[in-house]
């Protein structure tokens, strides 16, 4: 993973985080049968996975810099 991120720009990392969120949102299995609930929950998964990926990358960079 380090080789994958080595030299990557911030914009590239943000795109990777958004892609991870999108992949999670499209592959998650939802139990609710109401379409509005599914739309909301997929968006929630999309945003939270992207935020977690971004935070993990930021922590990785902070650790590497110190």
Coordinates of N, CA, C and O in Angstrom, one line a residue:
X1 N 0.8 -1.2 0.0 CA 0.0 0.0 0.0 C 0.9 1.2 0.0 O 0.5 2.2 -0.6
X2 N 2.0 1.2 0.7 CA 2.8 2.4 0.8 C 3.3 2.7 -0.6 O 3.4 3.9 -1.0
X3 N 3.7 1.7 -1.4 CA 4.2 2.0 -2.8 C 3.1 2.7 -3.6 O 3.4 3.5 -4.4
X4 N 1.9 2.2 -3.4 CA 0.8 2.8 -4.1 C 0.6 4.3 -3.9 O 0.3 5.0 -4.7
X5 N 0.8 4.7 -2.6 CA 0.6 6.1 -2.2 C 1.8 6.9 -2.3 O 1.7 8.1 -2.3
X6 N 3.0 6.3 -2.4 CA 4.2 7.1 -2.5 C 4.2 8.0 -3.7 O 4.0 7.6 -4.8
X7 N 4.4 9.3 -3.4 CA 4.4 10.3 -4.4 C 3.0 10.7 -5.0 O 3.0 11.5 -5.9
X8 N 2.0 10.2 -4.4 CA 0.6 10.6 -4.9 C 0.3 12.0 -4.4 O 0.7 12.4 -3.3
X9 N -0.4 12.7 -5.2 CA -0.8 14.1 -4.8 C -2.0 14.0 -3.9 O -2.7 13.0 -3.8
X10 N -2.3 15.1 -3.2 CA -3.4 15.2 -2.4 C -4.7 15.0 -3.1 O -5.6 14.3 -2.7
X11 N -4.8 15.5 -4.3 CA -6.0 15.3 -5.1 C -6.2 13.9 -5.5 O -7.3 13.3 -5.5
X12 N -5.1 13.2 -5.8 CA -5.2 11.7 -6.1 C -5.7 11.0 -4.9 O -6.5 10.1 -5.0
X13 N -5.2 11.3 -3.7 CA -5.6 10.6 -2.5 C -7.1 10.9 -2.2 O -7.8 9.9 -1.8
X14 N -7.5 12.1 -2.4 CA -8.9 12.4 -2.2 C -9.8 11.6 -3.2 O -10.9 11.1 -2.8
X15 N -9.3 11.5 -4.4 CA -10.1 10.7 -5.4 C -10.1 9.2 -5.0 O -11.2 8.6 -5.2
X16 N -9.0 8.7 -4.5 CA -9.0 7.3 -4.0 C -10.0 7.1 -2.9 O -10.7 6.1 -2.8
X17 N -10.0 8.1 -1.9 CA -11.0 8.0 -0.8 C -12.4 8.0 -1.3 O -13.3 7.2 -0.9
X18 N -12.7 8.9 -2.3 CA -14.1 8.9 -2.8 C -14.4 7.7 -3.6 O -15.5 7.2 -3.5
X19 N -13.4 7.1 -4.3 CA -13.7 5.8 -5.0 C -13.9 4.7 -4.0 O -14.8 3.8 -4.3
X20 N -13.2 4.7 -2.9 CA -13.5 3.7 -1.9 C -14.9 3.8 -1.3 O -15.6 2.8 -1.1
X21 N -15.3 5.0 -1.1 CA -16.6 5.3 -0.6 C -17.7 4.8 -1.6 O -18.7 4.2 -1.2
X22 N -17.5 5.1 -2.8 CA -18.4 4.8 -3.9 C -18.5 3.2 -4.0 O -19.6 2.7 -4.1
X23 N -17.4 2.6 -3.9 CA -17.3 1.1 -4.0 C -18.1 0.5 -2.9 O -18.8 -0.5 -3.0
X24 N -17.9 1.0 -1.7 CA -18.6 0.5 -0.5 C -20.1 0.7 -0.6 O -20.9 -0.2 -0.3
X25 N -20.5 1.9 -1.1 CA -21.9 2.2 -1.2 C -22.6 1.3 -2.2 O -23.7 0.9 -2.0
X26 N -21.9 1.0 -3.3 CA -22.6 0.2 -4.3 C -22.6 -1.3 -3.9 O -23.4 -2.1 -4.4
X27 N -21.7 -1.7 -3.0 CA -21.6 -3.2 -2.7 C -22.3 -3.6 -1.4 O -22.4 -4.7 -1.1
X28 N -22.6 -2.6 -0.6 CA -23.2 -2.9 0.7 C -24.6 -3.5 0.5 O -25.4 -3.1 -0.4
X29 N -24.9 -4.5 1.4 CA -26.2 -5.1 1.4 C -27.1 -4.4 2.5 O -26.7 -4.3 3.7
X30 N -28.2 -3.8 2.1 CA -29.1 -3.1 3.0 C -30.3 -3.9 3.4 O -30.9 -4.6 2.5
X31 N -30.7 -3.9 4.6 CA -31.9 -4.6 5.1 C -33.2 -3.9 4.9 O -34.2 -4.6 4.7
X32 N -33.2 -2.6 4.9 CA -34.5 -1.9 4.7 C -35.1 -2.1 3.3 O -34.4 -2.2 2.4
X33 N -36.4 -2.1 3.3 CA -37.0 -2.3 2.0 C -37.5 -0.9 1.4 O -37.9 -0.9 0.2
X34 N -37.5 0.1 2.2 CA -37.9 1.4 1.7 C -36.8 2.1 0.9 O -35.7 2.1 1.3
X35 N -37.1 2.5 -0.3 CA -36.1 3.0 -1.2 C -35.4 4.3 -0.6 O -34.2 4.4 -0.8
X36 N -36.2 5.2 0.0 CA -35.6 6.4 0.6 C -34.6 6.0 1.7 O -33.6 6.6 1.8
X37 N -34.9 5.0 2.5 CA -33.9 4.5 3.5 C -32.6 4.0 2.8 O -31.5 4.3 3.3
X38 N -32.8 3.3 1.7 CA -31.6 2.7 1.0 C -30.8 3.9 0.4 O -29.5 3.8 0.5
X39 N -31.4 4.8 -0.1 CA -30.7 6.0 -0.7 C -29.9 6.7 0.4 O -28.7 7.0 0.2
X40 N -30.6 7.0 1.5 CA -29.9 7.6 2.6 C -28.7 6.8 3.1 O -27.6 7.3 3.4
X41 N -29.0 5.5 3.3 CA -27.9 4.7 3.9 C -26.7 4.5 3.0 O -25.6 4.5 3.4
X42 N -27.0 4.4 1.7 CA -25.9 4.3 0.7 C -25.1 5.6 0.7 O -23.8 5.6 0.7
X43 N -25.7 6.7 0.8 CA -25.0 8.0 0.9 C -24.2 8.1 2.2 O -23.1 8.5 2.2
X44 N -24.8 7.6 3.3 CA -24.1 7.6 4.6 C -22.8 6.7 4.5 O -21.7 7.1 4.9
X45 N -22.9 5.5 3.9 CA -21.8 4.6 3.7 C -20.7 5.3 2.9 O -19.5 5.3 3.2
X46 N -21.2 5.9 1.8 CA -20.3 6.6 0.8 C -19.4 7.7 1.5 O -18.2 7.7 1.4
X47 N -20.1 8.5 2.3 CA -19.4 9.6 3.0 C -18.5 9.1 4.1 O -17.4 9.5 4.2
X48 N -19.0 8.2 4.9 CA -18.2 7.7 6.1 C -17.0 7.0 5.6 O -15.9 7.1 6.2
X49 N -17.1 6.1 4.6 CA -15.9 5.4 4.1 C -14.9 6.4 3.6 O -13.7 6.2 3.8
X50 N -15.4 7.3 2.8 CA -14.4 8.3 2.2 C -13.7 9.1 3.4 O -12.5 9.3 3.3
X51 N -14.5 9.5 4.4 CA -13.9 10.2 5.5 C -12.9 9.4 6.3 O -11.8 9.8 6.6
X52 N -13.2 8.1 6.5 CA -12.3 7.2 7.2 C -11.0 7.0 6.4 O -9.9 7.0 6.9
X53 N -11.2 6.8 5.1 CA -10.0 6.6 4.2 C -9.1 7.8 4.2 O -7.9 7.8 4.3
X54 N -9.7 9.0 4.1 CA -9.0 10.3 4.2 C -8.2 10.4 5.5 O -7.1 10.8 5.5
X55 N -8.9 10.1 6.6 CA -8.3 10.3 7.9 C -7.1 9.3 8.1 O -6.1 9.6 8.6
X56 N -7.3 8.1 7.6 CA -6.3 7.1 7.7 C -5.1 7.5 6.9 O -3.9 7.3 7.3
X57 N -5.3 8.1 5.7 CA -4.2 8.5 4.9 C -3.5 9.7 5.6 O -2.3 9.8 5.6
X58 N -4.3 10.6 6.1 CA -3.7 11.7 6.9 C -2.8 11.3 8.0 O -1.7 11.8 8.2
X59 N -3.3 10.3 8.8 CA -2.5 9.8 9.9 C -1.3 9.1 9.4 O -0.2 9.1 10.0
X60 N -1.4 8.4 8.3 CA -0.2 7.7 7.7 C 0.8 8.7 7.3 O 2.0 8.5 7.5
X61 N 0.4 9.8 6.7 CA 1.4 10.8 6.3 C 2.0 11.5 7.5 O 3.2 11.8 7.6
X62 N 1.2 11.7 8.6 CA 1.7 12.4 9.8 C 2.8 11.4 10.4 O 3.8 11.9 10.9
X63 N 2.5 10.1 10.5 CA 3.4 9.2 11.0 C 4.7 9.1 10.2 O 5.8 9.1 10.8
X64 N 4.6 9.1 8.9 CA 5.7 9.0 8.0 C 6.6 10.3 8.1 O 7.8 10.2 8.0
X65 N 6.0 11.4 8.3 CA 6.7 12.7 8.4 C 7.5 12.9 9.7 O 8.4 13.6 9.8
X66 N 7.0 12.1 10.8 CA 7.7 12.3 12.1 C 8.8 11.3 12.3 O 9.3 10.6 11.5

